[in-house]
Amino acid sequence: YEVIKSARNLRKQFNLVPSAEVNFIIKADDESRREFLTGETAAISRHIKAASLKIDSAFKPLHPMPSEVTPLGIIYMELDKSYIDFEKEKVRIQKKIDEANRVLENISKKINNEKFVANAAPAIVEAEKVKYGEMQDELAKLKDILNFYSES
């Protein structure tokens, strides 16, 4: 299940239309996991709408590829210009990065404002700090996605 969930997350992160059939590679952690995944290839492929699914314990990407770590190994997704408009996606992701930077700047102003920290309830201040950390994580993901489009 985690492999399917991770593949779907990758598709979502890269804004792939549901009908796009994508190539995936899973680098299995060990021989028993490779054997299990090989036996489940057809079912996994169907659930993740894979054009192809390769199980390769020795796989090493030649260039940066979107990936996620799962309990069974690392799943990689090939980006293909036949179903992704890279320039359009770079513009879309850059807009999201700009918005995330604006949000981070606003939160930073709040949590660094002595009057806000002194007057706000501690739970509110803590919530803003948590939101700041979450936005930093989101911004890092967006930058990684932009890099994939720029390097592909």
mmCIF file with all atom_site columns, C-alpha atoms in Angstrom:
data_model
loop_
_atom_site.group_PDB
_atom_site.id
_atom_site.type_symbol
_atom_site.label_atom_id
_atom_site.label_alt_id
_atom_site.label_comp_id
_atom_site.label_asym_id
_atom_site.label_entity_id
_atom_site.label_seq_id
_atom_site.pdbx_PDB_ins_code
_atom_site.Cartn_x
_atom_site.Cartn_y
_atom_site.Cartn_z
_atom_site.occupancy
_atom_site.B_iso_or_equiv
_atom_site.pdbx_formal_charge
_atom_site.auth_seq_id
_atom_site.auth_comp_id
_atom_site.auth_asym_id
_atom_site.auth_atom_id
_atom_site.pdbx_PDB_model_num
ATOM 1   C CA . TYR A 1 1   ? 0.000  0.000   0.000   1.00 0.00 ? 1   TYR A CA 1
ATOM 2   C CA . GLU A 1 2   ? 2.815  2.442   0.841   1.00 0.00 ? 2   GLU A CA 1
ATOM 3   C CA . VAL A 1 3   ? 4.307  2.038   -2.648  1.00 0.00 ? 3   VAL A CA 1
ATOM 4   C CA . ILE A 1 4   ? 0.968  2.941   -4.235  1.00 0.00 ? 4   ILE A CA 1
ATOM 5   C CA . LYS A 1 5   ? 0.497  5.878   -1.880  1.00 0.00 ? 5   LYS A CA 1
ATOM 6   C CA . SER A 1 6   ? 4.000  7.169   -2.636  1.00 0.00 ? 6   SER A CA 1
ATOM 7   C CA . ALA A 1 7   ? 3.504  6.865   -6.401  1.00 0.00 ? 7   ALA A CA 1
ATOM 8   C CA . ARG A 1 8   ? 0.235  8.766   -6.147  1.00 0.00 ? 8   ARG A CA 1
ATOM 9   C CA . ASN A 1 9   ? 1.932  11.448  -4.034  1.00 0.00 ? 9   ASN A CA 1
ATOM 10  C CA . LEU A 1 10  ? 4.596  11.871  -6.707  1.00 0.00 ? 10  LEU A CA 1
ATOM 11  C CA . ARG A 1 11  ? 1.938  12.200  -9.401  1.00 0.00 ? 11  ARG A CA 1
ATOM 12  C CA . LYS A 1 12  ? 0.138  14.818  -7.304  1.00 0.00 ? 12  LYS A CA 1
ATOM 13  C CA . GLN A 1 13  ? 3.305  16.799  -6.524  1.00 0.00 ? 13  GLN A CA 1
ATOM 14  C CA . PHE A 1 14  ? 4.034  17.069  -10.232 1.00 0.00 ? 14  PHE A CA 1
ATOM 15  C CA . ASN A 1 15  ? 0.441  17.941  -11.135 1.00 0.00 ? 15  ASN A CA 1
ATOM 16  C CA . LEU A 1 16  ? 0.019  15.016  -13.525 1.00 0.00 ? 16  LEU A CA 1
ATOM 17  C CA . VAL A 1 17  ? -3.384 14.555  -15.065 1.00 0.00 ? 17  VAL A CA 1
ATOM 18  C CA . PRO A 1 18  ? -5.035 11.310  -13.935 1.00 0.00 ? 18  PRO A CA 1
ATOM 19  C CA . SER A 1 19  ? -4.988 9.903   -17.468 1.00 0.00 ? 19  SER A CA 1
ATOM 20  C CA . ALA A 1 20  ? -1.197 10.280  -17.839 1.00 0.00 ? 20  ALA A CA 1
ATOM 21  C CA . GLU A 1 21  ? 0.507  6.915   -17.772 1.00 0.00 ? 21  GLU A CA 1
ATOM 22  C CA . VAL A 1 22  ? 3.907  7.349   -16.192 1.00 0.00 ? 22  VAL A CA 1
ATOM 23  C CA . ASN A 1 23  ? 7.018  5.159   -16.009 1.00 0.00 ? 23  ASN A CA 1
ATOM 24  C CA . PHE A 1 24  ? 8.083  4.129   -12.513 1.00 0.00 ? 24  PHE A CA 1
ATOM 25  C CA . ILE A 1 25  ? 11.108 2.271   -11.198 1.00 0.00 ? 25  ILE A CA 1
ATOM 26  C CA . ILE A 1 26  ? 11.313 0.731   -7.747  1.00 0.00 ? 26  ILE A CA 1
ATOM 27  C CA . LYS A 1 27  ? 14.717 0.083   -6.245  1.00 0.00 ? 27  LYS A CA 1
ATOM 28  C CA . ALA A 1 28  ? 13.958 -2.760  -3.841  1.00 0.00 ? 28  ALA A CA 1
ATOM 29  C CA . ASP A 1 29  ? 15.834 -2.830  -0.534  1.00 0.00 ? 29  ASP A CA 1
ATOM 30  C CA . ASP A 1 30  ? 16.653 -6.530  -0.676  1.00 0.00 ? 30  ASP A CA 1
ATOM 31  C CA . GLU A 1 31  ? 15.995 -9.752  -2.592  1.00 0.00 ? 31  GLU A CA 1
ATOM 32  C CA . SER A 1 32  ? 12.839 -10.742 -0.697  1.00 0.00 ? 32  SER A CA 1
ATOM 33  C CA . ARG A 1 33  ? 11.274 -7.318  -1.311  1.00 0.00 ? 33  ARG A CA 1
ATOM 34  C CA . ARG A 1 34  ? 12.311 -7.468  -4.970  1.00 0.00 ? 34  ARG A CA 1
ATOM 35  C CA . GLU A 1 35  ? 10.616 -10.854 -5.329  1.00 0.00 ? 35  GLU A CA 1
ATOM 36  C CA . PHE A 1 36  ? 7.464  -9.605  -3.611  1.00 0.00 ? 36  PHE A CA 1
ATOM 37  C CA . LEU A 1 37  ? 7.307  -6.463  -5.772  1.00 0.00 ? 37  LEU A CA 1
ATOM 38  C CA . THR A 1 38  ? 7.945  -8.482  -8.918  1.00 0.00 ? 38  THR A CA 1
ATOM 39  C CA . GLY A 1 39  ? 4.972  -10.677 -8.075  1.00 0.00 ? 39  GLY A CA 1
ATOM 40  C CA . GLU A 1 40  ? 2.783  -7.629  -7.482  1.00 0.00 ? 40  GLU A CA 1
ATOM 41  C CA . THR A 1 41  ? 3.914  -5.597  -10.499 1.00 0.00 ? 41  THR A CA 1
ATOM 42  C CA . ALA A 1 42  ? 0.657  -5.931  -12.447 1.00 0.00 ? 42  ALA A CA 1
ATOM 43  C CA . ALA A 1 43  ? -1.522 -4.911  -9.482  1.00 0.00 ? 43  ALA A CA 1
ATOM 44  C CA . ILE A 1 44  ? 0.725  -2.005  -8.485  1.00 0.00 ? 44  ILE A CA 1
ATOM 45  C CA . SER A 1 45  ? 0.919  -0.797  -12.106 1.00 0.00 ? 45  SER A CA 1
ATOM 46  C CA . ARG A 1 46  ? -2.846 -0.782  -12.377 1.00 0.00 ? 46  ARG A CA 1
ATOM 47  C CA . HIS A 1 47  ? -3.302 1.213   -9.155  1.00 0.00 ? 47  HIS A CA 1
ATOM 48  C CA . ILE A 1 48  ? -0.703 3.854   -10.022 1.00 0.00 ? 48  ILE A CA 1
ATOM 49  C CA . LYS A 1 49  ? -1.543 4.091   -13.753 1.00 0.00 ? 49  LYS A CA 1
ATOM 50  C CA . ALA A 1 50  ? 1.981  3.151   -14.752 1.00 0.00 ? 50  ALA A CA 1
ATOM 51  C CA . ALA A 1 51  ? 2.924  2.886   -18.397 1.00 0.00 ? 51  ALA A CA 1
ATOM 52  C CA . SER A 1 52  ? 5.699  0.662   -17.103 1.00 0.00 ? 52  SER A CA 1
ATOM 53  C CA . LEU A 1 53  ? 6.933  -0.442  -13.709 1.00 0.00 ? 53  LEU A CA 1
ATOM 54  C CA . LYS A 1 54  ? 10.425 -1.841  -13.356 1.00 0.00 ? 54  LYS A CA 1
ATOM 55  C CA . ILE A 1 55  ? 11.758 -3.492  -10.228 1.00 0.00 ? 55  ILE A CA 1
ATOM 56  C CA . ASP A 1 56  ? 15.522 -3.034  -10.147 1.00 0.00 ? 56  ASP A CA 1
ATOM 57  C CA . SER A 1 57  ? 17.574 -3.509  -6.976  1.00 0.00 ? 57  SER A CA 1
ATOM 58  C CA . ALA A 1 58  ? 20.647 -1.968  -8.616  1.00 0.00 ? 58  ALA A CA 1
ATOM 59  C CA . PHE A 1 59  ? 18.923 1.084   -10.125 1.00 0.00 ? 59  PHE A CA 1
ATOM 60  C CA . LYS A 1 60  ? 20.909 4.318   -10.011 1.00 0.00 ? 60  LYS A CA 1
ATOM 61  C CA . PRO A 1 61  ? 19.318 7.368   -11.630 1.00 0.00 ? 61  PRO A CA 1
ATOM 62  C CA . LEU A 1 62  ? 21.478 9.040   -14.267 1.00 0.00 ? 62  LEU A CA 1
ATOM 63  C CA . HIS A 1 63  ? 19.890 12.401  -13.466 1.00 0.00 ? 63  HIS A CA 1
ATOM 64  C CA . PRO A 1 64  ? 17.725 13.755  -10.647 1.00 0.00 ? 64  PRO A CA 1
ATOM 65  C CA . MET A 1 65  ? 14.338 12.031  -10.554 1.00 0.00 ? 65  MET A CA 1
ATOM 66  C CA . PRO A 1 66  ? 11.314 12.534  -8.329  1.00 0.00 ? 66  PRO A CA 1
ATOM 67  C CA . SER A 1 67  ? 11.346 9.790   -5.702  1.00 0.00 ? 67  SER A CA 1
ATOM 68  C CA . GLU A 1 68  ? 9.955  8.700   -2.362  1.00 0.00 ? 68  GLU A CA 1
ATOM 69  C CA . VAL A 1 69  ? 11.241 6.208   0.159   1.00 0.00 ? 69  VAL A CA 1
ATOM 70  C CA . THR A 1 70  ? 8.837  3.385   1.033   1.00 0.00 ? 70  THR A CA 1
ATOM 71  C CA . PRO A 1 71  ? 9.160  0.390   3.361   1.00 0.00 ? 71  PRO A CA 1
ATOM 72  C CA . LEU A 1 72  ? 9.859  -1.783  0.293   1.00 0.00 ? 72  LEU A CA 1
ATOM 73  C CA . GLY A 1 73  ? 12.398 0.491   -1.376  1.00 0.00 ? 73  GLY A CA 1
ATOM 74  C CA . ILE A 1 74  ? 12.652 3.754   -3.260  1.00 0.00 ? 74  ILE A CA 1
ATOM 75  C CA . ILE A 1 75  ? 10.121 4.520   -5.976  1.00 0.00 ? 75  ILE A CA 1
ATOM 76  C CA . TYR A 1 76  ? 11.261 6.788   -8.810  1.00 0.00 ? 76  TYR A CA 1
ATOM 77  C CA . MET A 1 77  ? 9.032  8.523   -11.347 1.00 0.00 ? 77  MET A CA 1
ATOM 78  C CA . GLU A 1 78  ? 10.288 9.391   -14.816 1.00 0.00 ? 78  GLU A CA 1
ATOM 79  C CA . LEU A 1 79  ? 9.330  12.826  -16.055 1.00 0.00 ? 79  LEU A CA 1
ATOM 80  C CA . ASP A 1 80  ? 8.407  12.926  -19.719 1.00 0.00 ? 80  ASP A CA 1
ATOM 81  C CA . LYS A 1 81  ? 7.708  15.971  -21.837 1.00 0.00 ? 81  LYS A CA 1
ATOM 82  C CA . SER A 1 82  ? 5.022  14.051  -23.722 1.00 0.00 ? 82  SER A CA 1
ATOM 83  C CA . TYR A 1 83  ? 2.575  14.489  -20.829 1.00 0.00 ? 83  TYR A CA 1
ATOM 84  C CA . ILE A 1 84  ? 4.040  17.465  -18.963 1.00 0.00 ? 84  ILE A CA 1
ATOM 85  C CA . ASP A 1 85  ? 4.476  20.995  -20.277 1.00 0.00 ? 85  ASP A CA 1
ATOM 86  C CA . PHE A 1 86  ? 7.726  21.721  -18.413 1.00 0.00 ? 86  PHE A CA 1
ATOM 87  C CA . GLU A 1 87  ? 7.710  25.479  -19.081 1.00 0.00 ? 87  GLU A CA 1
ATOM 88  C CA . LYS A 1 88  ? 4.104  25.851  -17.927 1.00 0.00 ? 88  LYS A CA 1
ATOM 89  C CA . GLU A 1 89  ? 4.842  23.801  -14.799 1.00 0.00 ? 89  GLU A CA 1
ATOM 90  C CA . LYS A 1 90  ? 7.941  25.862  -13.997 1.00 0.00 ? 90  LYS A CA 1
ATOM 91  C CA . VAL A 1 91  ? 5.813  29.026  -14.116 1.00 0.00 ? 91  VAL A CA 1
ATOM 92  C CA . ARG A 1 92  ? 3.119  27.409  -11.936 1.00 0.00 ? 92  ARG A CA 1
ATOM 93  C CA . ILE A 1 93  ? 5.654  26.187  -9.361  1.00 0.00 ? 93  ILE A CA 1
ATOM 94  C CA . GLN A 1 94  ? 7.474  29.539  -9.321  1.00 0.00 ? 94  GLN A CA 1
ATOM 95  C CA . LYS A 1 95  ? 4.162  31.256  -8.489  1.00 0.00 ? 95  LYS A CA 1
ATOM 96  C CA . LYS A 1 96  ? 3.678  28.833  -5.597  1.00 0.00 ? 96  LYS A CA 1
ATOM 97  C CA . ILE A 1 97  ? 7.244  29.517  -4.418  1.00 0.00 ? 97  ILE A CA 1
ATOM 98  C CA . ASP A 1 98  ? 6.627  33.273  -4.535  1.00 0.00 ? 98  ASP A CA 1
ATOM 99  C CA . GLU A 1 99  ? 3.407  32.867  -2.530  1.00 0.00 ? 99  GLU A CA 1
ATOM 100 C CA . ALA A 1 100 ? 5.133  30.607  0.030   1.00 0.00 ? 100 ALA A CA 1
ATOM 101 C CA . ASN A 1 101 ? 7.895  33.205  0.434   1.00 0.00 ? 101 ASN A CA 1
ATOM 102 C CA . ARG A 1 102 ? 5.274  35.922  1.051   1.00 0.00 ? 102 ARG A CA 1
ATOM 103 C CA . VAL A 1 103 ? 3.549  33.768  3.677   1.00 0.00 ? 103 VAL A CA 1
ATOM 104 C CA . LEU A 1 104 ? 6.872  32.983  5.344   1.00 0.00 ? 104 LEU A CA 1
ATOM 105 C CA . GLU A 1 105 ? 7.769  36.665  5.437   1.00 0.00 ? 105 GLU A CA 1
ATOM 106 C CA . ASN A 1 106 ? 4.438  37.540  7.080   1.00 0.00 ? 106 ASN A CA 1
ATOM 107 C CA . ILE A 1 107 ? 4.748  34.776  9.671   1.00 0.00 ? 107 ILE A CA 1
ATOM 108 C CA . SER A 1 108 ? 8.348  35.763  10.356  1.00 0.00 ? 108 SER A CA 1
ATOM 109 C CA . LYS A 1 109 ? 7.282  39.355  11.002  1.00 0.00 ? 109 LYS A CA 1
ATOM 110 C CA . LYS A 1 110 ? 4.701  38.095  13.523  1.00 0.00 ? 110 LYS A CA 1
ATOM 111 C CA . ILE A 1 111 ? 6.920  35.719  15.457  1.00 0.00 ? 111 ILE A CA 1
ATOM 112 C CA . ASN A 1 112 ? 9.786  38.241  15.527  1.00 0.00 ? 112 ASN A CA 1
ATOM 113 C CA . ASN A 1 113 ? 7.520  41.065  16.708  1.00 0.00 ? 113 ASN A CA 1
ATOM 114 C CA . GLU A 1 114 ? 8.042  41.485  20.441  1.00 0.00 ? 114 GLU A CA 1
ATOM 115 C CA . LYS A 1 115 ? 4.593  43.072  20.915  1.00 0.00 ? 115 LYS A CA 1
ATOM 116 C CA . PHE A 1 116 ? 2.880  40.137  19.173  1.00 0.00 ? 116 PHE A CA 1
ATOM 117 C CA . VAL A 1 117 ? 4.804  37.575  21.225  1.00 0.00 ? 117 VAL A CA 1
ATOM 118 C CA . ALA A 1 118 ? 4.150  39.464  24.478  1.00 0.00 ? 118 ALA A CA 1
ATOM 119 C CA . ASN A 1 119 ? 0.420  39.997  23.874  1.00 0.00 ? 119 ASN A CA 1
ATOM 120 C CA . ALA A 1 120 ? -0.650 36.837  22.062  1.00 0.00 ? 120 ALA A CA 1
ATOM 121 C CA . ALA A 1 121 ? -1.554 33.660  23.886  1.00 0.00 ? 121 ALA A CA 1
ATOM 122 C CA . PRO A 1 122 ? 1.382  31.219  23.991  1.00 0.00 ? 122 PRO A CA 1
ATOM 123 C CA . ALA A 1 123 ? -0.668 28.683  22.011  1.00 0.00 ? 123 ALA A CA 1
ATOM 124 C CA . ILE A 1 124 ? -1.127 31.201  19.182  1.00 0.00 ? 124 ILE A CA 1
ATOM 125 C CA . VAL A 1 125 ? 2.575  32.049  19.102  1.00 0.00 ? 125 VAL A CA 1
ATOM 126 C CA . GLU A 1 126 ? 3.417  28.342  19.041  1.00 0.00 ? 126 GLU A CA 1
ATOM 127 C CA . ALA A 1 127 ? 0.887  27.744  16.264  1.00 0.00 ? 127 ALA A CA 1
ATOM 128 C CA . GLU A 1 128 ? 2.531  30.454  14.170  1.00 0.00 ? 128 GLU A CA 1
ATOM 129 C CA . LYS A 1 129 ? 5.944  28.860  14.743  1.00 0.00 ? 129 LYS A CA 1
ATOM 130 C CA . VAL A 1 130 ? 4.569  25.482  13.660  1.00 0.00 ? 130 VAL A CA 1
ATOM 131 C CA . LYS A 1 131 ? 2.995  27.083  10.578  1.00 0.00 ? 131 LYS A CA 1
ATOM 132 C CA . TYR A 1 132 ? 6.361  28.708  9.798   1.00 0.00 ? 132 TYR A CA 1
ATOM 133 C CA . GLY A 1 133 ? 8.114  25.325  9.947   1.00 0.00 ? 133 GLY A CA 1
ATOM 134 C CA . GLU A 1 134 ? 5.461  23.701  7.755   1.00 0.00 ? 134 GLU A CA 1
ATOM 135 C CA . MET A 1 135 ? 5.757  26.488  5.180   1.00 0.00 ? 135 MET A CA 1
ATOM 136 C CA . GLN A 1 136 ? 9.548  26.072  5.135   1.00 0.00 ? 136 GLN A CA 1
ATOM 137 C CA . ASP A 1 137 ? 9.055  22.366  4.399   1.00 0.00 ? 137 ASP A CA 1
ATOM 138 C CA . GLU A 1 138 ? 6.543  23.165  1.657   1.00 0.00 ? 138 GLU A CA 1
ATOM 139 C CA . LEU A 1 139 ? 8.901  25.724  0.154   1.00 0.00 ? 139 LEU A CA 1
ATOM 140 C CA . ALA A 1 140 ? 11.749 23.183  0.112   1.00 0.00 ? 140 ALA A CA 1
ATOM 141 C CA . LYS A 1 141 ? 9.508  20.668  -1.700  1.00 0.00 ? 141 LYS A CA 1
ATOM 142 C CA . LEU A 1 142 ? 8.473  23.277  -4.256  1.00 0.00 ? 142 LEU A CA 1
ATOM 143 C CA . LYS A 1 143 ? 12.103 24.200  -4.904  1.00 0.00 ? 143 LYS A CA 1
ATOM 144 C CA . ASP A 1 144 ? 12.953 20.523  -5.389  1.00 0.00 ? 144 ASP A CA 1
ATOM 145 C CA . ILE A 1 145 ? 10.123 20.182  -7.900  1.00 0.00 ? 145 ILE A CA 1
ATOM 146 C CA . LEU A 1 146 ? 11.283 23.288  -9.755  1.00 0.00 ? 146 LEU A CA 1
ATOM 147 C CA . ASN A 1 147 ? 14.797 21.846  -9.880  1.00 0.00 ? 147 ASN A CA 1
ATOM 148 C CA . PHE A 1 148 ? 13.494 18.602  -11.423 1.00 0.00 ? 148 PHE A CA 1
ATOM 149 C CA . TYR A 1 149 ? 11.799 20.586  -14.190 1.00 0.00 ? 149 TYR A CA 1
ATOM 150 C CA . SER A 1 150 ? 14.862 22.775  -14.720 1.00 0.00 ? 150 SER A CA 1
ATOM 151 C CA . GLU A 1 151 ? 17.308 19.851  -14.868 1.00 0.00 ? 151 GLU A CA 1
ATOM 152 C CA . SER A 1 152 ? 15.182 17.566  -17.047 1.00 0.00 ? 152 SER A CA 1
#
